[in-house]
Amino acid sequence: MPIYEYECKACGHRLEKLQKVNAAALTDCPRCERAELSRLVSAAGFRLAGGGWYETDFKSGQKRNLAGEASAPSTSTETGGKTSA
């Protein structure tokens, strides 16, 4: 379950809440009890980088995505110069 970060627009109180992905966002501030909470967009608290069990134990051969290695060339398709509005 992800941890979501909230901030109250009325009093500025910030909090984190462990919630299911499909759970409704919180609206009531626990400090001022107003319905002014908004969910913030924040980065993950950690990043799995480098060699480790999650990277090396479940892949075979040379299939690794270690941090710092050059990534494979992009396989995007060309749009022919057309842009969509």
PDB file of N, CA, C and O in Angstrom:
ATOM      1  N   MET A   1       0.837  -1.181   0.000  1.00  0.00           N
ATOM      2  CA  MET A   1       0.000   0.000   0.000  1.00  0.00           C
ATOM      3  C   MET A   1       0.883   1.246   0.000  1.00  0.00           C
ATOM      4  O   MET A   1       1.832   1.321   0.771  1.00  0.00           O
ATOM      5  N   PRO A   2       0.550   2.199  -0.832  1.00  0.00           N
ATOM      6  CA  PRO A   2       1.343   3.425  -0.880  1.00  0.00           C
ATOM      7  C   PRO A   2       1.035   4.373   0.278  1.00  0.00           C
ATOM      8  O   PRO A   2      -0.029   4.320   0.882  1.00  0.00           O
ATOM      9  N   ILE A   3       1.979   5.232   0.549  1.00  0.00           N
ATOM     10  CA  ILE A   3       1.806   6.278   1.552  1.00  0.00           C
ATOM     11  C   ILE A   3       1.521   7.570   0.807  1.00  0.00           C
ATOM     12  O   ILE A   3       2.321   8.000  -0.027  1.00  0.00           O
ATOM     13  N   TYR A   4       0.389   8.185   1.095  1.00  0.00           N
ATOM     14  CA  TYR A   4       0.005   9.443   0.449  1.00  0.00           C
ATOM     15  C   TYR A   4       0.267  10.602   1.395  1.00  0.00           C
ATOM     16  O   TYR A   4       0.108  10.484   2.599  1.00  0.00           O
ATOM     17  N   GLU A   5       0.658  11.722   0.813  1.00  0.00           N
ATOM     18  CA  GLU A   5       0.929  12.928   1.584  1.00  0.00           C
ATOM     19  C   GLU A   5      -0.192  13.927   1.331  1.00  0.00           C
ATOM     20  O   GLU A   5      -0.619  14.126   0.204  1.00  0.00           O
ATOM     21  N   TYR A   6      -0.680  14.542   2.392  1.00  0.00           N
ATOM     22  CA  TYR A   6      -1.782  15.503   2.320  1.00  0.00           C
ATOM     23  C   TYR A   6      -1.368  16.824   2.965  1.00  0.00           C
ATOM     24  O   TYR A   6      -0.529  16.845   3.869  1.00  0.00           O
ATOM     25  N   GLU A   7      -2.003  17.906   2.507  1.00  0.00           N
ATOM     26  CA  GLU A   7      -1.813  19.213   3.127  1.00  0.00           C
ATOM     27  C   GLU A   7      -3.159  19.906   3.219  1.00  0.00           C
ATOM     28  O   GLU A   7      -3.945  19.894   2.273  1.00  0.00           O
ATOM     29  N   CYS A   8      -3.417  20.536   4.374  1.00  0.00           N
ATOM     30  CA  CYS A   8      -4.654  21.276   4.576  1.00  0.00           C
ATOM     31  C   CYS A   8      -4.476  22.685   4.015  1.00  0.00           C
ATOM     32  O   CYS A   8      -3.532  23.389   4.377  1.00  0.00           O
ATOM     33  N   LYS A   9      -5.380  23.094   3.146  1.00  0.00           N
ATOM     34  CA  LYS A   9      -5.317  24.430   2.556  1.00  0.00           C
ATOM     35  C   LYS A   9      -5.716  25.506   3.568  1.00  0.00           C
ATOM     36  O   LYS A   9      -5.345  26.660   3.415  1.00  0.00           O
ATOM     37  N   ALA A  10      -6.452  25.125   4.614  1.00  0.00           N
ATOM     38  CA  ALA A  10      -6.918  26.091   5.607  1.00  0.00           C
ATOM     39  C   ALA A  10      -5.845  26.405   6.651  1.00  0.00           C
ATOM     40  O   ALA A  10      -5.559  27.568   6.920  1.00  0.00           O
ATOM     41  N   CYS A  11      -5.242  25.374   7.243  1.00  0.00           N
ATOM     42  CA  CYS A  11      -4.295  25.607   8.343  1.00  0.00           C
ATOM     43  C   CYS A  11      -2.851  25.242   8.020  1.00  0.00           C
ATOM     44  O   CYS A  11      -1.955  25.502   8.807  1.00  0.00           O
ATOM     45  N   GLY A  12      -2.615  24.596   6.863  1.00  0.00           N
ATOM     46  CA  GLY A  12      -1.254  24.242   6.469  1.00  0.00           C
ATOM     47  C   GLY A  12      -0.727  22.954   7.069  1.00  0.00           C
ATOM     48  O   GLY A  12       0.422  22.583   6.834  1.00  0.00           O
ATOM     49  N   HIS A  13      -1.544  22.242   7.847  1.00  0.00           N
ATOM     50  CA  HIS A  13      -1.130  20.972   8.457  1.00  0.00           C
ATOM     51  C   HIS A  13      -0.809  19.951   7.368  1.00  0.00           C
ATOM     52  O   HIS A  13      -1.546  19.818   6.398  1.00  0.00           O
ATOM     53  N   ARG A  14       0.306  19.228   7.536  1.00  0.00           N
ATOM     54  CA  ARG A  14       0.692  18.174   6.593  1.00  0.00           C
ATOM     55  C   ARG A  14       0.677  16.837   7.315  1.00  0.00           C
ATOM     56  O   ARG A  14       1.041  16.754   8.489  1.00  0.00           O
ATOM     57  N   LEU A  15       0.276  15.783   6.592  1.00  0.00           N
ATOM     58  CA  LEU A  15       0.258  14.448   7.162  1.00  0.00           C
ATOM     59  C   LEU A  15       0.471  13.422   6.078  1.00  0.00           C
ATOM     60  O   LEU A  15       0.307  13.706   4.882  1.00  0.00           O
ATOM     61  N   GLU A  16       0.866  12.231   6.502  1.00  0.00           N
ATOM     62  CA  GLU A  16       1.011  11.091   5.607  1.00  0.00           C
ATOM     63  C   GLU A  16       0.023  10.023   6.040  1.00  0.00           C
ATOM     64  O   GLU A  16      -0.220   9.837   7.230  1.00  0.00           O
ATOM     65  N   LYS A  17      -0.532   9.312   5.066  1.00  0.00           N
ATOM     66  CA  LYS A  17      -1.532   8.289   5.366  1.00  0.00           C
ATOM     67  C   LYS A  17      -1.289   7.073   4.487  1.00  0.00           C
ATOM     68  O   LYS A  17      -1.163   7.192   3.267  1.00  0.00           O
ATOM     69  N   LEU A  18      -1.206   5.908   5.095  1.00  0.00           N
ATOM     70  CA  LEU A  18      -1.076   4.649   4.384  1.00  0.00           C
ATOM     71  C   LEU A  18      -2.467   4.249   3.908  1.00  0.00           C
ATOM     72  O   LEU A  18      -3.366   4.037   4.728  1.00  0.00           O
ATOM     73  N   GLN A  19      -2.669   4.183   2.579  1.00  0.00           N
ATOM     74  CA  GLN A  19      -3.988   3.878   2.020  1.00  0.00           C
ATOM     75  C   GLN A  19      -3.863   2.936   0.836  1.00  0.00           C
ATOM     76  O   GLN A  19      -2.833   2.902   0.170  1.00  0.00           O
ATOM     77  N   LYS A  20      -4.931   2.224   0.572  1.00  0.00           N
ATOM     78  CA  LYS A  20      -4.996   1.408  -0.633  1.00  0.00           C
ATOM     79  C   LYS A  20      -5.046   2.327  -1.848  1.00  0.00           C
ATOM     80  O   LYS A  20      -5.490   3.468  -1.757  1.00  0.00           O
ATOM     81  N   VAL A  21      -4.602   1.831  -2.979  1.00  0.00           N
ATOM     82  CA  VAL A  21      -4.567   2.619  -4.210  1.00  0.00           C
ATOM     83  C   VAL A  21      -5.964   3.085  -4.604  1.00  0.00           C
ATOM     84  O   VAL A  21      -6.154   4.222  -5.031  1.00  0.00           O
ATOM     85  N   ASN A  22      -6.958   2.236  -4.424  1.00  0.00           N
ATOM     86  CA  ASN A  22      -8.323   2.591  -4.840  1.00  0.00           C
ATOM     87  C   ASN A  22      -9.138   3.264  -3.732  1.00  0.00           C
ATOM     88  O   ASN A  22     -10.320   3.529  -3.903  1.00  0.00           O
ATOM     89  N   ALA A  23      -8.517   3.591  -2.606  1.00  0.00           N
ATOM     90  CA  ALA A  23      -9.223   4.269  -1.510  1.00  0.00           C
ATOM     91  C   ALA A  23      -9.485   5.729  -1.870  1.00  0.00           C
ATOM     92  O   ALA A  23      -8.698   6.361  -2.568  1.00  0.00           O
ATOM     93  N   ALA A  24     -10.596   6.245  -1.390  1.00  0.00           N
ATOM     94  CA  ALA A  24     -10.932   7.648  -1.642  1.00  0.00           C
ATOM     95  C   ALA A  24      -9.955   8.553  -0.898  1.00  0.00           C
ATOM     96  O   ALA A  24      -9.483   8.220   0.188  1.00  0.00           O
ATOM     97  N   ALA A  25      -9.653   9.684  -1.497  1.00  0.00           N
ATOM     98  CA  ALA A  25      -8.745  10.651  -0.873  1.00  0.00           C
ATOM     99  C   ALA A  25      -9.382  11.231   0.384  1.00  0.00           C
ATOM    100  O   ALA A  25     -10.598  11.409   0.459  1.00  0.00           O
ATOM    101  N   LEU A  26      -8.549  11.538   1.371  1.00  0.00           N
ATOM    102  CA  LEU A  26      -9.039  12.164   2.595  1.00  0.00           C
ATOM    103  C   LEU A  26      -9.449  13.603   2.302  1.00  0.00           C
ATOM    104  O   LEU A  26      -8.876  14.254   1.433  1.00  0.00           O
ATOM    105  N   THR A  27     -10.428  14.101   3.030  1.00  0.00           N
ATOM    106  CA  THR A  27     -10.878  15.476   2.825  1.00  0.00           C
ATOM    107  C   THR A  27     -10.875  16.294   4.107  1.00  0.00           C
ATOM    108  O   THR A  27     -10.681  17.501   4.056  1.00  0.00           O
ATOM    109  N   ASP A  28     -11.075  15.671   5.260  1.00  0.00           N
ATOM    110  CA  ASP A  28     -11.179  16.392   6.525  1.00  0.00           C
ATOM    111  C   ASP A  28      -9.837  16.443   7.247  1.00  0.00           C
ATOM    112  O   ASP A  28      -9.217  15.415   7.504  1.00  0.00           O
ATOM    113  N   CYS A  29      -9.410  17.645   7.599  1.00  0.00           N
ATOM    114  CA  CYS A  29      -8.159  17.856   8.318  1.00  0.00           C
ATOM    115  C   CYS A  29      -8.321  17.414   9.771  1.00  0.00           C
ATOM    116  O   CYS A  29      -9.269  17.823  10.439  1.00  0.00           O
ATOM    117  N   PRO A  30      -7.392  16.602  10.303  1.00  0.00           N
ATOM    118  CA  PRO A  30      -7.501  16.176  11.697  1.00  0.00           C
ATOM    119  C   PRO A  30      -7.186  17.299  12.690  1.00  0.00           C
ATOM    120  O   PRO A  30      -7.603  17.230  13.840  1.00  0.00           O
ATOM    121  N   ARG A  31      -6.491  18.345  12.255  1.00  0.00           N
ATOM    122  CA  ARG A  31      -6.147  19.443  13.163  1.00  0.00           C
ATOM    123  C   ARG A  31      -7.268  20.474  13.270  1.00  0.00           C
ATOM    124  O   ARG A  31      -7.749  20.778  14.345  1.00  0.00           O
ATOM    125  N   CYS A  32      -7.707  21.026  12.118  1.00  0.00           N
ATOM    126  CA  CYS A  32      -8.726  22.085  12.163  1.00  0.00           C
ATOM    127  C   CYS A  32     -10.130  21.575  11.828  1.00  0.00           C
ATOM    128  O   CYS A  32     -11.094  22.325  11.920  1.00  0.00           O
ATOM    129  N   GLU A  33     -10.247  20.314  11.423  1.00  0.00           N
ATOM    130  CA  GLU A  33     -11.508  19.640  11.122  1.00  0.00           C
ATOM    131  C   GLU A  33     -12.285  20.255   9.958  1.00  0.00           C
ATOM    132  O   GLU A  33     -13.488  20.059   9.840  1.00  0.00           O
ATOM    133  N   ARG A  34     -11.625  21.000   9.109  1.00  0.00           N
ATOM    134  CA  ARG A  34     -12.256  21.529   7.900  1.00  0.00           C
ATOM    135  C   ARG A  34     -12.046  20.558   6.753  1.00  0.00           C
ATOM    136  O   ARG A  34     -11.089  19.784   6.735  1.00  0.00           O
ATOM    137  N   ALA A  35     -12.893  20.615   5.760  1.00  0.00           N
ATOM    138  CA  ALA A  35     -12.787  19.752   4.580  1.00  0.00           C
ATOM    139  C   ALA A  35     -11.896  20.424   3.538  1.00  0.00           C
ATOM    140  O   ALA A  35     -12.321  20.739   2.442  1.00  0.00           O
ATOM    141  N   GLU A  36     -10.614  20.648   3.913  1.00  0.00           N
ATOM    142  CA  GLU A  36      -9.690  21.384   3.057  1.00  0.00           C
ATOM    143  C   GLU A  36      -8.420  20.597   2.725  1.00  0.00           C
ATOM    144  O   GLU A  36      -7.449  21.177   2.255  1.00  0.00           O
ATOM    145  N   LEU A  37      -8.404  19.275   2.955  1.00  0.00           N
ATOM    146  CA  LEU A  37      -7.210  18.488   2.653  1.00  0.00           C
ATOM    147  C   LEU A  37      -7.094  18.265   1.153  1.00  0.00           C
ATOM    148  O   LEU A  37      -8.081  18.010   0.464  1.00  0.00           O
ATOM    149  N   SER A  38      -5.867  18.346   0.656  1.00  0.00           N
ATOM    150  CA  SER A  38      -5.612  17.995  -0.742  1.00  0.00           C
ATOM    151  C   SER A  38      -4.404  17.070  -0.787  1.00  0.00           C
ATOM    152  O   SER A  38      -3.454  17.222  -0.017  1.00  0.00           O
ATOM    153  N   ARG A  39      -4.467  16.099  -1.674  1.00  0.00           N
ATOM    154  CA  ARG A  39      -3.386  15.129  -1.821  1.00  0.00           C
ATOM    155  C   ARG A  39      -2.254  15.781  -2.596  1.00  0.00           C
ATOM    156  O   ARG A  39      -2.463  16.411  -3.618  1.00  0.00           O
ATOM    157  N   LEU A  40      -1.047  15.626  -2.086  1.00  0.00           N
ATOM    158  CA  LEU A  40       0.125  16.192  -2.738  1.00  0.00           C
ATOM    159  C   LEU A  40       0.782  15.165  -3.645  1.00  0.00           C
ATOM    160  O   LEU A  40       0.693  13.962  -3.409  1.00  0.00           O
ATOM    161  N   VAL A  41       1.465  15.643  -4.659  1.00  0.00           N
ATOM    162  CA  VAL A  41       2.248  14.778  -5.535  1.00  0.00           C
ATOM    163  C   VAL A  41       3.669  14.785  -4.991  1.00  0.00           C
ATOM    164  O   VAL A  41       4.273  15.851  -4.847  1.00  0.00           O
ATOM    165  N   SER A  42       4.187  13.624  -4.659  1.00  0.00           N
ATOM    166  CA  SER A  42       5.532  13.555  -4.100  1.00  0.00           C
ATOM    167  C   SER A  42       6.267  12.356  -4.681  1.00  0.00           C
ATOM    168  O   SER A  42       5.663  11.432  -5.214  1.00  0.00           O
ATOM    169  N   ALA A  43       7.573  12.389  -4.562  1.00  0.00           N
ATOM    170  CA  ALA A  43       8.421  11.312  -5.072  1.00  0.00           C
ATOM    171  C   ALA A  43       8.428  10.142  -4.090  1.00  0.00           C
ATOM    172  O   ALA A  43       8.118  10.308  -2.911  1.00  0.00           O
ATOM    173  N   ALA A  44       8.814   9.003  -4.581  1.00  0.00           N
ATOM    174  CA  ALA A  44       8.940   7.834  -3.722  1.00  0.00           C
ATOM    175  C   ALA A  44      10.028   8.076  -2.688  1.00  0.00           C
ATOM    176  O   ALA A  44      10.985   8.804  -2.930  1.00  0.00           O
ATOM    177  N   GLY A  45       9.886   7.468  -1.528  1.00  0.00           N
ATOM    178  CA  GLY A  45      10.837   7.662  -0.450  1.00  0.00           C
ATOM    179  C   GLY A  45      12.163   6.970  -0.658  1.00  0.00           C
ATOM    180  O   GLY A  45      13.136   7.266   0.007  1.00  0.00           O
ATOM    181  N   PHE A  46      12.239   6.027  -1.577  1.00  0.00           N
ATOM    182  CA  PHE A  46      13.482   5.323  -1.823  1.00  0.00           C
ATOM    183  C   PHE A  46      13.526   4.845  -3.262  1.00  0.00           C
ATOM    184  O   PHE A  46      12.517   4.812  -3.953  1.00  0.00           O
ATOM    185  N   ARG A  47      14.725   4.469  -3.688  1.00  0.00           N
ATOM    186  CA  ARG A  47      14.906   3.950  -5.049  1.00  0.00           C
ATOM    187  C   ARG A  47      15.828   2.759  -4.969  1.00  0.00           C
ATOM    188  O   ARG A  47      16.881   2.829  -4.343  1.00  0.00           O
ATOM    189  N   LEU A  48      15.437   1.665  -5.599  1.00  0.00           N
ATOM    190  CA  LEU A  48      16.282   0.480  -5.643  1.00  0.00           C
ATOM    191  C   LEU A  48      17.269   0.669  -6.786  1.00  0.00           C
ATOM    192  O   LEU A  48      16.901   0.626  -7.951  1.00  0.00           O
ATOM    193  N   ALA A  49      18.532   0.913  -6.455  1.00  0.00           N
ATOM    194  CA  ALA A  49      19.553   1.150  -7.466  1.00  0.00           C
ATOM    195  C   ALA A  49      20.775   0.302  -7.149  1.00  0.00           C
ATOM    196  O   ALA A  49      21.043  -0.021  -6.004  1.00  0.00           O
ATOM    197  N   GLY A  50      21.518  -0.027  -8.180  1.00  0.00           N
ATOM    198  CA  GLY A  50      22.722  -0.816  -7.982  1.00  0.00           C
ATOM    199  C   GLY A  50      22.424  -2.300  -7.991  1.00  0.00           C
ATOM    200  O   GLY A  50      21.309  -2.737  -8.262  1.00  0.00           O
ATOM    201  N   GLY A  51      23.427  -3.096  -7.710  1.00  0.00           N
ATOM    202  CA  GLY A  51      23.264  -4.546  -7.682  1.00  0.00           C
ATOM    203  C   GLY A  51      22.682  -4.992  -6.365  1.00  0.00           C
ATOM    204  O   GLY A  51      23.001  -4.445  -5.315  1.00  0.00           O
ATOM    205  N   GLY A  52      21.837  -5.956  -6.393  1.00  0.00           N
ATOM    206  CA  GLY A  52      21.227  -6.461  -5.164  1.00  0.00           C
ATOM    207  C   GLY A  52      20.328  -7.633  -5.505  1.00  0.00           C
ATOM    208  O   GLY A  52      20.141  -7.987  -6.666  1.00  0.00           O
ATOM    209  N   TRP A  53      19.739  -8.257  -4.493  1.00  0.00           N
ATOM    210  CA  TRP A  53      18.905  -9.437  -4.736  1.00  0.00           C
ATOM    211  C   TRP A  53      17.765  -9.154  -5.687  1.00  0.00           C
ATOM    212  O   TRP A  53      17.404  -9.990  -6.507  1.00  0.00           O
ATOM    213  N   TYR A  54      17.165  -7.961  -5.607  1.00  0.00           N
ATOM    214  CA  TYR A  54      16.028  -7.624  -6.463  1.00  0.00           C
ATOM    215  C   TYR A  54      16.448  -7.483  -7.920  1.00  0.00           C
ATOM    216  O   TYR A  54      15.641  -7.605  -8.816  1.00  0.00           O
ATOM    217  N   GLU A  55      17.715  -7.220  -8.149  1.00  0.00           N
ATOM    218  CA  GLU A  55      18.213  -7.005  -9.497  1.00  0.00           C
ATOM    219  C   GLU A  55      18.877  -8.250 -10.072  1.00  0.00           C
ATOM    220  O   GLU A  55      18.800  -8.506 -11.251  1.00  0.00           O
ATOM    221  N   THR A  56      19.551  -9.027  -9.242  1.00  0.00           N
ATOM    222  CA  THR A  56      20.372 -10.124  -9.748  1.00  0.00           C
ATOM    223  C   THR A  56      19.771 -11.511  -9.571  1.00  0.00           C
ATOM    224  O   THR A  56      20.061 -12.404 -10.343  1.00  0.00           O
ATOM    225  N   ASP A  57      18.949 -11.716  -8.580  1.00  0.00           N
ATOM    226  CA  ASP A  57      18.478 -13.061  -8.297  1.00  0.00           C
ATOM    227  C   ASP A  57      17.308 -13.528  -9.146  1.00  0.00           C
ATOM    228  O   ASP A  57      17.056 -14.718  -9.243  1.00  0.00           O
ATOM    229  N   PHE A  58      16.579 -12.625  -9.746  1.00  0.00           N
ATOM    230  CA  PHE A  58      15.391 -13.020 -10.484  1.00  0.00           C
ATOM    231  C   PHE A  58      15.506 -12.821 -11.981  1.00  0.00           C
ATOM    232  O   PHE A  58      14.526 -12.871 -12.694  1.00  0.00           O
ATOM    233  N   LYS A  59      16.711 -12.571 -12.469  1.00  0.00           N
ATOM    234  CA  LYS A  59      16.920 -12.400 -13.905  1.00  0.00           C
ATOM    235  C   LYS A  59      17.993 -13.369 -14.349  1.00  0.00           C
ATOM    236  O   LYS A  59      18.910 -13.694 -13.607  1.00  0.00           O
ATOM    237  N   SER A  60      17.893 -13.803 -15.590  1.00  0.00           N
ATOM    238  CA  SER A  60      18.871 -14.754 -16.095  1.00  0.00           C
ATOM    239  C   SER A  60      19.753 -14.093 -17.154  1.00  0.00           C
ATOM    240  O   SER A  60      19.361 -13.119 -17.794  1.00  0.00           O
ATOM    241  N   GLY A  61      20.929 -14.638 -17.336  1.00  0.00           N
ATOM    242  CA  GLY A  61      21.830 -14.142 -18.366  1.00  0.00           C
ATOM    243  C   GLY A  61      22.272 -12.712 -18.122  1.00  0.00           C
ATOM    244  O   GLY A  61      22.583 -12.314 -17.009  1.00  0.00           O
ATOM    245  N   GLN A  62      22.260 -11.904 -19.178  1.00  0.00           N
ATOM    246  CA  GLN A  62      22.699 -10.511 -19.097  1.00  0.00           C
ATOM    247  C   GLN A  62      21.538  -9.536 -18.931  1.00  0.00           C
ATOM    248  O   GLN A  62      21.691  -8.352 -19.151  1.00  0.00           O
ATOM    249  N   LYS A  63      20.363 -10.027 -18.556  1.00  0.00           N
ATOM    250  CA  LYS A  63      19.186  -9.168 -18.396  1.00  0.00           C
ATOM    251  C   LYS A  63      19.244  -8.460 -17.052  1.00  0.00           C
ATOM    252  O   LYS A  63      18.764  -8.956 -16.050  1.00  0.00           O
ATOM    253  N   ARG A  64      19.859  -7.294 -17.038  1.00  0.00           N
ATOM    254  CA  ARG A  64      19.963  -6.501 -15.823  1.00  0.00           C
ATOM    255  C   ARG A  64      19.713  -5.050 -16.152  1.00  0.00           C
ATOM    256  O   ARG A  64      19.999  -4.583 -17.234  1.00  0.00           O
ATOM    257  N   ASN A  65      19.179  -4.316 -15.188  1.00  0.00           N
ATOM    258  CA  ASN A  65      18.911  -2.892 -15.343  1.00  0.00           C
ATOM    259  C   ASN A  65      19.603  -2.136 -14.219  1.00  0.00           C
ATOM    260  O   ASN A  65      18.978  -1.441 -13.446  1.00  0.00           O
ATOM    261  N   LEU A  66      20.898  -2.280 -14.107  1.00  0.00           N
ATOM    262  CA  LEU A  66      21.634  -1.654 -13.029  1.00  0.00           C
ATOM    263  C   LEU A  66      21.733  -0.151 -13.236  1.00  0.00           C
ATOM    264  O   LEU A  66      21.865   0.329 -14.352  1.00  0.00           O
ATOM    265  N   ALA A  67      21.671   0.594 -12.156  1.00  0.00           N
ATOM    266  CA  ALA A  67      21.785   2.055 -12.225  1.00  0.00           C
ATOM    267  C   ALA A  67      23.148   2.425 -12.782  1.00  0.00           C
ATOM    268  O   ALA A  67      24.158   1.821 -12.458  1.00  0.00           O
ATOM    269  N   GLY A  68      23.165   3.405 -13.655  1.00  0.00           N
ATOM    270  CA  GLY A  68      24.417   3.876 -14.222  1.00  0.00           C
ATOM    271  C   GLY A  68      24.765   3.244 -15.550  1.00  0.00           C
ATOM    272  O   GLY A  68      25.625   3.730 -16.256  1.00  0.00           O
ATOM    273  N   GLU A  69      24.134   2.125 -15.902  1.00  0.00           N
ATOM    274  CA  GLU A  69      24.406   1.502 -17.186  1.00  0.00           C
ATOM    275  C   GLU A  69      23.667   2.260 -18.278  1.00  0.00           C
ATOM    276  O   GLU A  69      22.618   2.843 -18.056  1.00  0.00           O
ATOM    277  N   ALA A  70      24.215   2.229 -19.489  1.00  0.00           N
ATOM    278  CA  ALA A  70      23.560   2.882 -20.622  1.00  0.00           C
ATOM    279  C   ALA A  70      22.274   2.144 -20.929  1.00  0.00           C
ATOM    280  O   ALA A  70      22.220   0.924 -20.915  1.00  0.00           O
ATOM    281  N   SER A  71      21.222   2.895 -21.191  1.00  0.00           N
ATOM    282  CA  SER A  71      19.937   2.270 -21.499  1.00  0.00           C
ATOM    283  C   SER A  71      19.896   1.871 -22.963  1.00  0.00           C
ATOM    284  O   SER A  71      20.638   2.388 -23.794  1.00  0.00           O
ATOM    285  N   ALA A  72      18.992   0.967 -23.281  1.00  0.00           N
ATOM    286  CA  ALA A  72      18.829   0.502 -24.657  1.00  0.00           C
ATOM    287  C   ALA A  72      18.255   1.618 -25.508  1.00  0.00           C
ATOM    288  O   ALA A  72      17.567   2.495 -25.016  1.00  0.00           O
ATOM    289  N   PRO A  73      18.523   1.603 -26.809  1.00  0.00           N
ATOM    290  CA  PRO A  73      17.971   2.635 -27.691  1.00  0.00           C
ATOM    291  C   PRO A  73      16.457   2.649 -27.654  1.00  0.00           C
ATOM    292  O   PRO A  73      15.822   1.620 -27.465  1.00  0.00           O
ATOM    293  N   SER A  74      15.895   3.813 -27.830  1.00  0.00           N
ATOM    294  CA  SER A  74      14.444   3.977 -27.798  1.00  0.00           C
ATOM    295  C   SER A  74      13.813   3.289 -28.988  1.00  0.00           C
ATOM    296  O   SER A  74      14.355   3.289 -30.084  1.00  0.00           O
ATOM    297  N   THR A  75      12.618   2.733 -28.776  1.00  0.00           N
ATOM    298  CA  THR A  75      11.905   2.060 -29.858  1.00  0.00           C
ATOM    299  C   THR A  75      10.664   2.842 -30.239  1.00  0.00           C
ATOM    300  O   THR A  75       9.678   2.281 -30.674  1.00  0.00           O
ATOM    301  N   SER A  76      10.696   4.166 -30.051  1.00  0.00           N
ATOM    302  CA  SER A  76       9.523   4.971 -30.369  1.00  0.00           C
ATOM    303  C   SER A  76       9.336   5.045 -31.879  1.00  0.00           C
ATOM    304  O   SER A  76      10.282   4.944 -32.645  1.00  0.00           O
ATOM    305  N   THR A  77       8.099   5.254 -32.297  1.00  0.00           N
ATOM    306  CA  THR A  77       7.808   5.336 -33.715  1.00  0.00           C
ATOM    307  C   THR A  77       7.770   6.790 -34.137  1.00  0.00           C
ATOM    308  O   THR A  77       7.417   7.667 -33.373  1.00  0.00           O
ATOM    309  N   GLU A  78       8.133   7.042 -35.365  1.00  0.00           N
ATOM    310  CA  GLU A  78       8.160   8.398 -35.880  1.00  0.00           C
ATOM    311  C   GLU A  78       6.764   8.811 -36.326  1.00  0.00           C
ATOM    312  O   GLU A  78       6.037   8.024 -36.905  1.00  0.00           O
ATOM    313  N   THR A  79       6.380  10.053 -36.054  1.00  0.00           N
ATOM    314  CA  THR A  79       5.040  10.522 -36.382  1.00  0.00           C
ATOM    315  C   THR A  79       4.983  11.202 -37.737  1.00  0.00           C
ATOM    316  O   THR A  79       3.925  11.660 -38.148  1.00  0.00           O
ATOM    317  N   GLY A  80       6.088  11.342 -38.416  1.00  0.00           N
ATOM    318  CA  GLY A  80       6.092  11.973 -39.724  1.00  0.00           C
ATOM    319  C   GLY A  80       5.956  13.473 -39.649  1.00  0.00           C
ATOM    320  O   GLY A  80       5.507  14.099 -40.609  1.00  0.00           O
ATOM    321  N   GLY A  81       6.332  14.075 -38.531  1.00  0.00           N
ATOM    322  CA  GLY A  81       6.304  15.514 -38.395  1.00  0.00           C
ATOM    323  C   GLY A  81       4.958  16.089 -38.021  1.00  0.00           C
ATOM    324  O   GLY A  81       4.806  17.268 -37.858  1.00  0.00           O
ATOM    325  N   LYS A  82       3.950  15.256 -37.902  1.00  0.00           N
ATOM    326  CA  LYS A  82       2.608  15.743 -37.537  1.00  0.00           C
ATOM    327  C   LYS A  82       2.500  15.827 -36.025  1.00  0.00           C
ATOM    328  O   LYS A  82       2.996  14.969 -35.311  1.00  0.00           O
ATOM    329  N   THR A  83       1.862  16.857 -35.560  1.00  0.00           N
ATOM    330  CA  THR A  83       1.608  16.990 -34.126  1.00  0.00           C
ATOM    331  C   THR A  83       0.123  17.068 -33.875  1.00  0.00           C
ATOM    332  O   THR A  83      -0.626  17.536 -34.719  1.00  0.00           O
ATOM    333  N   SER A  84      -0.282  16.608 -32.714  1.00  0.00           N
ATOM    334  CA  SER A  84      -1.704  16.692 -32.381  1.00  0.00           C
ATOM    335  C   SER A  84      -1.904  17.800 -31.385  1.00  0.00           C
ATOM    336  O   SER A  84      -1.058  18.085 -30.555  1.00  0.00           O
ATOM    337  N   ALA A  85      -3.045  18.455 -31.455  1.00  0.00           N
ATOM    338  CA  ALA A  85      -3.319  19.588 -30.571  1.00  0.00           C
ATOM    339  C   ALA A  85      -4.116  19.170 -29.379  1.00  0.00           C
ATOM    340  O   ALA A  85      -4.725  18.211 -29.263  1.00  0.00           O
TER     341      ALA A  85
END
